[in-house]
mmCIF file of C-alpha atoms and ligand atoms in Angstrom:
data_model
loop_
_atom_site.group_PDB
_atom_site.id
_atom_site.type_symbol
_atom_site.label_atom_id
_atom_site.label_comp_id
_atom_site.label_asym_id
_atom_site.label_seq_id
_atom_site.Cartn_x
_atom_site.Cartn_y
_atom_site.Cartn_z
ATOM 1 C CA MET A 1 107.607 83.256 91.061
ATOM 2 C CA GLY A 2 105.650 82.739 87.872
ATOM 3 C CA SER A 3 108.313 84.653 85.899
ATOM 4 C CA ALA A 4 111.650 83.860 84.323
ATOM 5 C CA PHE A 5 114.551 85.441 86.202
ATOM 6 C CA ILE A 6 117.756 86.401 84.423
ATOM 7 C CA PHE A 7 120.950 87.037 86.380
ATOM 8 C CA LYS A 8 123.910 88.848 84.952
ATOM 9 C CA ALA A 9 127.227 88.906 86.812
ATOM 10 C CA ILE A 10 130.075 90.931 85.317
ATOM 11 C CA HIS A 11 133.524 89.997 86.577
ATOM 12 C CA PRO A 12 136.788 88.822 84.958
ATOM 13 C CA ASP A 13 136.589 85.556 86.912
ATOM 14 C CA GLN A 14 134.134 83.452 84.891
ATOM 15 C CA GLU A 15 133.949 80.767 87.552
ATOM 16 C CA LEU A 16 132.908 83.357 90.132
ATOM 17 C CA CYS A 17 130.231 84.640 87.735
ATOM 18 C CA LYS A 18 128.833 81.119 87.397
ATOM 19 C CA GLN A 19 128.814 80.574 91.136
ATOM 20 C CA ALA A 20 127.211 83.940 91.784
ATOM 21 C CA THR A 21 124.378 83.495 89.299
ATOM 22 C CA PHE A 22 123.767 79.982 90.631
ATOM 23 C CA ALA A 23 123.616 81.308 94.199
ATOM 24 C CA ALA A 24 121.249 84.074 93.086
ATOM 25 C CA GLU A 25 118.936 81.525 91.491
ATOM 26 C CA GLN A 26 118.950 79.413 94.654
ATOM 27 C CA GLU A 27 118.122 82.515 96.667
ATOM 28 C CA VAL A 28 115.079 83.292 94.522
ATOM 29 C CA ARG A 29 113.875 79.702 94.996
ATOM 30 C CA ARG A 30 114.382 79.993 98.739
ATOM 31 C CA VAL A 31 112.364 83.230 98.880
ATOM 32 C CA GLU A 32 109.594 81.638 96.820
ATOM 33 C CA GLU A 33 109.388 78.667 99.220
ATOM 34 C CA LEU A 34 109.023 81.094 102.103
ATOM 35 C CA ILE A 35 106.488 83.606 100.764
ATOM 36 C CA SER A 36 104.442 81.980 97.998
ATOM 37 C CA SER A 37 100.752 81.649 98.846
ATOM 38 C CA TRP A 38 100.476 79.001 96.100
ATOM 39 C CA LYS A 39 102.800 76.608 97.881
ATOM 40 C CA THR A 40 100.805 74.906 100.624
ATOM 41 C CA THR A 41 103.974 74.339 102.650
ATOM 42 C CA SER A 42 105.036 78.014 102.787
ATOM 43 C CA GLN A 43 104.814 80.115 105.924
ATOM 44 C CA THR A 44 102.438 82.431 104.085
ATOM 45 C CA SER A 45 100.056 79.533 103.496
ATOM 46 C CA ASP A 46 100.351 78.670 107.168
ATOM 47 C CA ILE A 47 99.221 82.212 108.064
ATOM 48 C CA ASN A 48 96.331 82.004 105.589
ATOM 49 C CA GLN A 49 95.196 78.547 106.708
ATOM 50 C CA HIS A 50 94.951 79.825 110.274
ATOM 51 C CA ALA A 51 93.006 83.001 109.479
ATOM 52 C CA GLY A 52 90.349 83.548 112.143
ATOM 53 C CA ILE A 53 91.840 80.700 114.184
ATOM 54 C CA LYS A 54 95.220 81.612 115.621
ATOM 55 C CA ALA A 55 98.436 83.565 115.245
ATOM 56 C CA VAL A 56 101.266 81.860 113.387
ATOM 57 C CA LYS A 57 104.914 82.338 114.270
ATOM 58 C CA VAL A 58 107.001 83.040 111.166
ATOM 59 C CA ASP A 59 110.636 83.800 110.335
ATOM 60 C CA LEU A 60 111.751 87.354 111.046
ATOM 61 C CA GLU A 61 112.407 87.682 107.301
ATOM 62 C CA LEU A 62 108.747 87.156 106.389
ATOM 63 C CA PHE A 63 107.566 89.183 109.388
ATOM 64 C CA SER A 64 109.720 92.133 108.268
ATOM 65 C CA LEU A 65 108.510 91.830 104.676
ATOM 66 C CA ILE A 66 104.901 92.027 105.876
ATOM 67 C CA LYS A 67 105.771 95.094 107.968
ATOM 68 C CA ARG A 68 107.347 96.837 104.991
ATOM 69 C CA ALA A 69 104.355 95.920 102.807
ATOM 70 C CA ILE A 70 102.045 97.497 105.382
ATOM 71 C CA LYS A 71 104.162 100.677 105.207
ATOM 72 C CA ILE A 72 103.476 100.793 101.455
ATOM 73 C CA SER A 73 99.760 100.392 102.216
ATOM 74 C CA GLN A 74 99.927 103.320 104.616
ATOM 75 C CA LEU A 75 101.819 105.421 102.105
ATOM 76 C CA THR A 76 99.293 104.700 99.352
ATOM 77 C CA ASP A 77 96.096 104.989 101.378
ATOM 78 C CA GLY A 78 95.484 101.267 101.097
ATOM 79 C CA ALA A 79 95.821 101.086 97.306
ATOM 80 C CA PHE A 80 98.474 98.456 97.918
ATOM 81 C CA ASP A 81 97.125 95.788 100.249
ATOM 82 C CA LEU A 82 98.484 92.284 100.857
ATOM 83 C CA THR A 83 95.006 91.170 101.934
ATOM 84 C CA PHE A 84 93.690 91.818 98.382
ATOM 85 C CA ALA A 85 94.247 88.064 98.080
ATOM 86 C CA SER A 86 90.843 87.204 99.531
ATOM 87 C CA ALA A 87 89.410 88.564 96.265
ATOM 88 C CA ASP A 88 91.569 86.058 94.369
ATOM 89 C CA ARG A 89 88.874 83.437 94.682
ATOM 90 C CA ILE A 90 86.389 85.350 92.564
ATOM 91 C CA TRP A 91 88.633 86.585 89.748
ATOM 92 C CA ARG A 92 90.620 84.611 87.215
ATOM 93 C CA PHE A 93 92.986 86.336 84.834
ATOM 94 C CA ASP A 94 93.735 83.431 82.532
ATOM 95 C CA GLY A 95 90.971 84.214 80.042
ATOM 96 C CA SER A 96 88.536 81.661 81.469
ATOM 97 C CA MET A 97 86.032 84.146 82.920
ATOM 98 C CA THR A 98 83.063 85.006 80.738
ATOM 99 C CA HIS A 99 81.041 87.254 83.010
ATOM 100 C CA LEU A 100 81.541 89.462 86.016
ATOM 101 C CA PRO A 101 80.819 87.977 89.425
ATOM 102 C CA ASP A 102 77.641 89.408 90.947
ATOM 103 C CA SER A 103 78.109 92.570 92.959
ATOM 104 C CA GLN A 104 77.151 90.896 96.229
ATOM 105 C CA THR A 105 79.981 88.393 95.868
ATOM 106 C CA VAL A 106 82.423 91.210 95.144
ATOM 107 C CA ARG A 107 81.183 93.189 98.137
ATOM 108 C CA ALA A 108 81.561 90.146 100.365
ATOM 109 C CA SER A 109 85.183 89.726 99.239
ATOM 110 C CA VAL A 110 86.016 93.328 100.196
ATOM 111 C CA ALA A 111 84.934 92.605 103.773
ATOM 112 C CA ASN A 112 88.074 90.518 104.144
ATOM 113 C CA ILE A 113 90.407 93.122 102.619
ATOM 114 C CA ASP A 114 91.976 95.313 105.281
ATOM 115 C CA PHE A 115 95.698 95.599 105.862
ATOM 116 C CA GLN A 116 94.984 97.416 109.129
ATOM 117 C CA ALA A 117 93.415 94.278 110.572
ATOM 118 C CA ILE A 118 96.632 92.243 110.254
ATOM 119 C CA GLN A 119 97.904 91.630 113.783
ATOM 120 C CA LEU A 120 101.679 91.545 114.153
ATOM 121 C CA ASN A 121 103.370 90.558 117.388
ATOM 122 C CA ASP A 122 106.968 91.757 117.528
ATOM 123 C CA SER A 123 107.878 89.710 120.592
ATOM 124 C CA ASP A 124 107.441 86.339 118.870
ATOM 125 C CA THR A 125 107.235 87.455 115.184
ATOM 126 C CA SER A 126 103.757 85.998 114.858
ATOM 127 C CA VAL A 127 101.070 87.054 112.409
ATOM 128 C CA PHE A 128 97.324 86.773 112.896
ATOM 129 C CA LEU A 129 94.652 87.369 110.300
ATOM 130 C CA PRO A 130 91.602 87.888 112.518
ATOM 131 C CA LEU A 131 88.882 87.179 109.973
ATOM 132 C CA LYS A 132 88.050 83.782 108.562
ATOM 133 C CA GLY A 133 88.550 83.946 104.798
ATOM 134 C CA MET A 134 91.179 86.677 105.084
ATOM 135 C CA LYS A 135 94.289 85.943 103.045
ATOM 136 C CA ILE A 136 97.577 87.593 102.204
ATOM 137 C CA GLY A 137 99.512 87.289 98.944
ATOM 138 C CA PHE A 138 102.832 88.711 97.749
ATOM 139 C CA GLY A 139 102.089 88.898 94.020
ATOM 140 C CA GLY A 140 102.504 92.682 94.106
ATOM 141 C CA ILE A 141 105.842 92.839 95.885
ATOM 142 C CA GLY A 142 107.440 89.360 96.051
ATOM 143 C CA LYS A 143 109.316 89.541 92.761
ATOM 144 C CA GLY A 144 110.847 92.849 93.790
ATOM 145 C CA TYR A 145 111.915 91.435 97.144
ATOM 146 C CA ALA A 146 113.408 88.361 95.479
ATOM 147 C CA ALA A 147 115.319 90.565 93.013
ATOM 148 C CA ASN A 148 116.750 92.616 95.903
ATOM 149 C CA ARG A 149 117.839 89.420 97.645
ATOM 150 C CA ALA A 150 119.428 87.991 94.488
ATOM 151 C CA LYS A 151 121.369 91.229 94.036
ATOM 152 C CA SER A 152 122.579 91.160 97.657
ATOM 153 C CA VAL A 153 123.755 87.568 97.316
ATOM 154 C CA MET A 154 125.748 88.377 94.178
ATOM 155 C CA GLN A 155 127.223 91.529 95.697
ATOM 156 C CA ALA A 156 128.281 89.629 98.811
ATOM 157 C CA MET A 157 130.191 87.252 96.540
ATOM 158 C CA GLY A 158 132.144 90.134 95.046
ATOM 159 C CA ILE A 159 130.085 90.934 91.958
ATOM 160 C CA LYS A 160 130.378 94.712 91.733
ATOM 161 C CA ASN A 161 128.596 95.006 88.382
ATOM 162 C CA GLY A 162 125.462 93.117 87.532
ATOM 163 C CA LEU A 163 121.792 92.929 86.822
ATOM 164 C CA VAL A 164 118.785 90.921 87.954
ATOM 165 C CA ASN A 165 115.834 90.828 85.606
ATOM 166 C CA ALA A 166 112.717 89.376 87.186
ATOM 167 C CA GLY A 167 110.397 88.977 84.216
ATOM 168 C CA GLY A 168 110.869 92.584 83.117
ATOM 169 C CA ASP A 169 111.263 94.060 86.583
ATOM 170 C CA LEU A 170 114.930 94.730 87.063
ATOM 171 C CA ILE A 171 117.693 96.134 89.158
ATOM 172 C CA CYS A 172 121.203 96.897 87.978
ATOM 173 C CA TRP A 173 124.331 98.005 89.763
ATOM 174 C CA GLY A 174 127.765 99.163 88.681
ATOM 175 C CA LYS A 175 128.459 99.184 84.941
ATOM 176 C CA GLU A 176 127.509 96.960 82.012
ATOM 177 C CA GLU A 177 130.014 94.717 80.149
ATOM 178 C CA GLN A 178 131.697 97.503 78.185
ATOM 179 C CA GLY A 179 132.089 99.656 81.260
ATOM 180 C CA GLY A 180 129.301 102.081 80.408
ATOM 181 C CA ASP A 181 126.076 102.814 82.243
ATOM 182 C CA TRP A 182 123.131 100.500 81.682
ATOM 183 C CA HIS A 183 120.666 101.296 78.894
ATOM 184 C CA ILE A 184 117.213 100.127 79.875
ATOM 185 C CA GLY A 185 114.175 100.146 77.608
ATOM 186 C CA ILE A 186 110.595 100.688 78.773
ATOM 187 C CA ALA A 187 108.116 98.438 76.982
ATOM 188 C CA ASP A 188 105.220 100.052 75.185
ATOM 189 C CA PRO A 189 102.077 98.669 76.858
ATOM 190 C CA LEU A 190 100.015 99.258 73.712
ATOM 191 C CA ASN A 191 102.423 97.494 71.385
ATOM 192 C CA LYS A 192 104.301 94.606 72.929
ATOM 193 C CA LYS A 193 106.993 94.535 70.268
ATOM 194 C CA ALA A 194 107.928 98.173 70.644
ATOM 195 C CA MET A 195 109.759 100.228 73.197
ATOM 196 C CA LEU A 196 108.251 103.454 74.397
ATOM 197 C CA ALA A 197 111.316 105.036 75.914
ATOM 198 C CA TRP A 198 114.754 104.303 77.288
ATOM 199 C CA LEU A 199 116.989 105.605 79.995
ATOM 200 C CA VAL A 200 120.620 105.391 81.057
ATOM 201 C CA ILE A 201 121.144 104.314 84.636
ATOM 202 C CA ASN A 202 123.313 102.693 87.233
ATOM 203 C CA ASP A 203 122.236 101.434 90.642
ATOM 204 C CA LEU A 204 118.553 101.690 89.978
ATOM 205 C CA ALA A 205 115.497 99.452 89.849
ATOM 206 C CA VAL A 206 112.991 99.738 87.023
ATOM 207 C CA VAL A 207 109.699 97.961 87.648
ATOM 208 C CA THR A 208 106.618 97.921 85.457
ATOM 209 C CA SER A 209 103.097 96.754 86.259
ATOM 210 C CA GLY A 210 101.110 96.282 83.105
ATOM 211 C CA ASP A 211 97.639 95.191 82.007
ATOM 212 C CA TYR A 212 99.013 93.486 78.900
ATOM 213 C CA GLU A 213 100.181 90.163 80.278
ATOM 214 C CA ARG A 214 97.601 89.074 82.774
ATOM 215 C CA TYR A 215 94.078 90.354 82.246
ATOM 216 C CA THR A 216 90.614 89.166 81.473
ATOM 217 C CA LEU A 217 88.254 90.423 78.771
ATOM 218 C CA ILE A 218 84.620 90.466 79.789
ATOM 219 C CA GLU A 219 82.066 91.943 77.400
ATOM 220 C CA ASP A 220 84.891 93.705 75.537
ATOM 221 C CA GLN A 221 86.114 95.372 78.704
ATOM 222 C CA LYS A 222 89.678 94.782 79.825
ATOM 223 C CA TYR A 223 90.247 94.003 83.507
ATOM 224 C CA ALA A 224 93.834 93.930 84.779
ATOM 225 C CA HIS A 225 95.073 91.493 87.415
ATOM 226 C CA ILE A 226 95.418 94.268 89.964
ATOM 227 C CA ILE A 227 92.496 94.600 92.354
ATOM 228 C CA ASN A 228 91.259 97.858 93.810
ATOM 229 C CA PRO A 229 91.127 96.903 97.501
ATOM 230 C CA HIS A 230 88.394 99.476 98.167
ATOM 231 C CA THR A 231 85.966 98.062 95.588
ATOM 232 C CA GLY A 232 87.088 94.459 95.065
ATOM 233 C CA TYR A 233 87.058 95.029 91.287
ATOM 234 C CA PRO A 234 90.086 94.767 88.989
ATOM 235 C CA VAL A 235 91.465 98.116 87.903
ATOM 236 C CA GLN A 236 90.458 99.486 84.509
ATOM 237 C CA GLY A 237 91.808 102.405 82.522
ATOM 238 C CA VAL A 238 95.525 102.127 83.265
ATOM 239 C CA SER A 239 97.780 100.303 80.858
ATOM 240 C CA SER A 240 101.116 100.404 82.635
ATOM 241 C CA VAL A 241 102.979 101.964 85.507
ATOM 242 C CA SER A 242 106.779 102.069 85.620
ATOM 243 C CA ILE A 243 108.622 103.030 88.788
ATOM 244 C CA PHE A 244 112.273 104.059 89.017
ATOM 245 C CA CYS A 245 114.032 103.996 92.390
ATOM 246 C CA PRO A 246 117.013 102.303 94.053
ATOM 247 C CA ASP A 247 114.996 99.452 95.593
ATOM 248 C CA THR A 248 113.177 96.762 93.587
ATOM 249 C CA GLU A 249 110.793 95.809 96.387
ATOM 250 C CA LEU A 250 109.596 99.367 96.935
ATOM 251 C CA ALA A 251 109.355 99.933 93.173
ATOM 252 C CA ASP A 252 107.282 96.753 92.792
ATOM 253 C CA GLY A 253 104.865 97.660 95.587
ATOM 254 C CA LEU A 254 104.511 101.237 94.340
ATOM 255 C CA ALA A 255 103.929 100.147 90.719
ATOM 256 C CA THR A 256 101.010 98.002 91.886
ATOM 257 C CA ALA A 257 99.680 100.763 94.157
ATOM 258 C CA ILE A 258 99.880 103.492 91.531
ATOM 259 C CA PHE A 259 98.086 101.238 89.082
ATOM 260 C CA VAL A 260 95.177 101.347 91.554
ATOM 261 C CA LEU A 261 95.487 105.075 92.311
ATOM 262 C CA GLY A 262 95.481 105.989 88.617
ATOM 263 C CA PRO A 263 97.588 108.629 86.843
ATOM 264 C CA ILE A 264 96.519 111.795 88.629
ATOM 265 C CA LYS A 265 96.634 110.630 92.231
ATOM 266 C CA GLY A 266 99.536 108.286 91.471
ATOM 267 C CA ILE A 267 101.821 110.927 89.957
ATOM 268 C CA GLY A 268 100.724 113.353 92.675
ATOM 269 C CA LEU A 269 102.041 110.898 95.252
ATOM 270 C CA LEU A 270 105.313 110.264 93.398
ATOM 271 C CA ASP A 271 105.969 113.990 93.176
ATOM 272 C CA GLN A 272 106.030 114.077 96.972
ATOM 273 C CA LEU A 273 108.558 111.255 97.289
ATOM 274 C CA ILE A 274 112.265 112.017 96.999
ATOM 275 C CA GLY A 275 114.322 109.699 94.803
ATOM 276 C CA ILE A 276 111.327 107.892 93.304
ATOM 277 C CA GLU A 277 110.084 108.625 89.804
ATOM 278 C CA GLY A 278 107.357 107.076 87.703
ATOM 279 C CA LEU A 279 105.575 106.921 84.359
ATOM 280 C CA VAL A 280 101.910 106.015 83.901
ATOM 281 C CA VAL A 281 100.389 105.096 80.532
ATOM 282 C CA ASP A 282 96.608 105.032 80.393
ATOM 283 C CA GLN A 283 94.544 102.818 78.096
ATOM 284 C CA GLU A 284 94.415 105.511 75.405
ATOM 285 C CA GLY A 285 98.210 105.717 75.393
ATOM 286 C CA LYS A 286 98.375 109.019 77.219
ATOM 287 C CA LEU A 287 101.564 109.429 79.259
ATOM 288 C CA PHE A 288 101.864 110.934 82.719
ATOM 289 C CA SER A 289 105.266 111.320 84.324
ATOM 290 C CA SER A 290 106.609 112.507 87.647
ATOM 291 C CA LYS A 291 108.509 115.810 87.722
ATOM 292 C CA GLY A 292 112.051 114.474 87.995
ATOM 293 C CA LEU A 293 111.806 111.725 85.387
ATOM 294 C CA ASN A 294 114.332 111.955 82.602
ATOM 295 C CA LEU A 295 113.358 109.467 79.918
ATOM 296 C CA HIS A 296 114.371 109.399 76.261
ATOM 297 C CA TYR A 297 111.229 108.888 74.212
ATOM 298 C CA TYR A 298 111.465 107.120 70.884
ATOM 299 C CA GLN A 299 109.218 109.748 69.442
ATOM 300 C CA GLU A 300 110.254 113.215 70.518
ATOM 301 C CA SER A 301 106.757 114.510 69.897
ATOM 302 C CA SER A 302 105.496 112.185 72.609
ATOM 303 C CA PRO A 303 106.699 113.646 75.871
ATOM 304 C CA ALA A 304 104.759 112.867 79.009
ATOM 305 C CA ASN A 305 101.318 114.444 79.339
ATOM 306 C CA LYS A 306 100.790 114.513 75.561
ATOM 307 C CA PRO A 307 98.915 111.746 73.750
ATOM 308 C CA ILE A 308 101.071 109.457 71.610
ATOM 309 C CA LYS A 309 99.777 109.182 68.073
ATOM 310 C CA LYS A 310 102.188 106.645 66.731
ATOM 311 C CA ILE A 311 104.484 104.597 68.893
ATOM 312 C CA GLY A 312 108.181 104.582 68.063
ATOM 313 C CA ARG A 313 110.295 101.871 66.520
ATOM 314 C CA SER A 314 111.136 98.629 68.245
ATOM 315 C CA HIS A 315 114.378 98.247 70.114
ATOM 316 C CA GLU A 316 116.100 95.149 71.443
ATOM 317 C CA LYS A 317 117.582 96.600 74.601
HETATM 318 P P1 ADP B 401 103.525 91.555 87.846
HETATM 319 O O1 ADP B 401 104.855 92.210 87.909
HETATM 320 O O2 ADP B 401 103.558 90.064 87.977
HETATM 321 O O3 ADP B 401 102.658 92.044 86.734
HETATM 322 P P2 ADP B 401 102.493 93.407 89.726
HETATM 323 O O4 ADP B 401 103.607 93.925 90.535
HETATM 324 O O5 ADP B 401 101.960 94.237 88.652
HETATM 325 O O6 ADP B 401 102.819 91.949 89.204
HETATM 326 O O7 ADP B 401 101.344 93.084 90.760
HETATM 327 C C1 ADP B 401 100.192 92.381 90.370
HETATM 328 C C2 ADP B 401 99.949 91.262 91.337
HETATM 329 O O8 ADP B 401 99.823 91.830 92.644
HETATM 330 C C3 ADP B 401 98.640 90.548 91.094
HETATM 331 O O9 ADP B 401 98.788 89.461 90.212
HETATM 332 C C4 ADP B 401 98.271 90.099 92.490
HETATM 333 O O10 ADP B 401 98.954 88.927 92.835
HETATM 334 C C5 ADP B 401 98.800 91.220 93.372
HETATM 335 N N1 ADP B 401 97.814 92.295 93.644
HETATM 336 C C6 ADP B 401 96.692 92.600 92.945
HETATM 337 N N2 ADP B 401 96.087 93.678 93.457
HETATM 338 C C7 ADP B 401 96.838 94.077 94.522
HETATM 339 C C8 ADP B 401 96.739 95.150 95.469
HETATM 340 N N3 ADP B 401 95.753 96.044 95.410
HETATM 341 N N4 ADP B 401 97.689 95.233 96.426
HETATM 342 C C9 ADP B 401 98.699 94.338 96.499
HETATM 343 N N5 ADP B 401 98.864 93.327 95.645
HETATM 344 C C10 ADP B 401 97.955 93.189 94.652
HETATM 345 MG MG1 MG B 402 104.080 95.222 91.950
#
């Protein structure tokens, strides 16, 4: 998945813990084999290779994931869009780009971005991308789905307390080792070594999309690895989006979407959704939070909607 996963199983039976974390790891590998667009043998690659040619029958699991992803697109006015992947060809976020692609190329890539064009056939769980060059990719939601699956596998084995950390995106359930609630830190996007805030939770996913790990600098401008499906350009101006809700997949998709929508529209949307909270940090370090969010900030003078002057101390949690 391009990220290190950490599995934590809490149970008096150490052997069971070992087995459960092993099974969780295998499950993440299985999901990756199924959905990765980088693996040429995956069902996702099969769909992409047959874009504009024919429908491809896939497992119900992948079919359902695509359906749920499309629901997130509908909810976010297309800010989240699996078909963003056709723009992948023109952007690289590994630091190797030195200039922007010309606007015509970008415009041409947008022509293939349209979640509404994806044709799903329920009767045989087949997927058809009608345009040649159209492509889907699960970079914005796959880790969250895999984390949900890993959690389910561990729970089915009797692990009532645990945590899955998918490269910073996590879900926890039950209690931590000492029997208390989980303490989760939110990284400061402007200072990697510091924590911005923390919260005490159980049974919740915390997912962050940031511009600080994968981005490209072109003429001193920072472009994040999240593409605005309406323009074909990488998003600028947002530094990180954290989403808090019971489901890692939904949190992952929404974090990516709200990155595109920006703080005002993004928080506006979250305020309409029950049981989902979020925090947006813009590139100047200004915080925007949804109404029901109850975070502990390291610097009390830095509540949401006020600019942070100095970021708080670092914290290991
Ligand atoms: P990460 O947790 O790895 O930082 P994010 O959840 O922030 O990932 O999503 C970013 C990834 O989502 C990108 O690397 C890309 O694969 C994919 N992506 C980029 N733009 C969009 C978009 N508008 N809709 C859906 N997925 C996207
Ligand atoms: Mg995401």
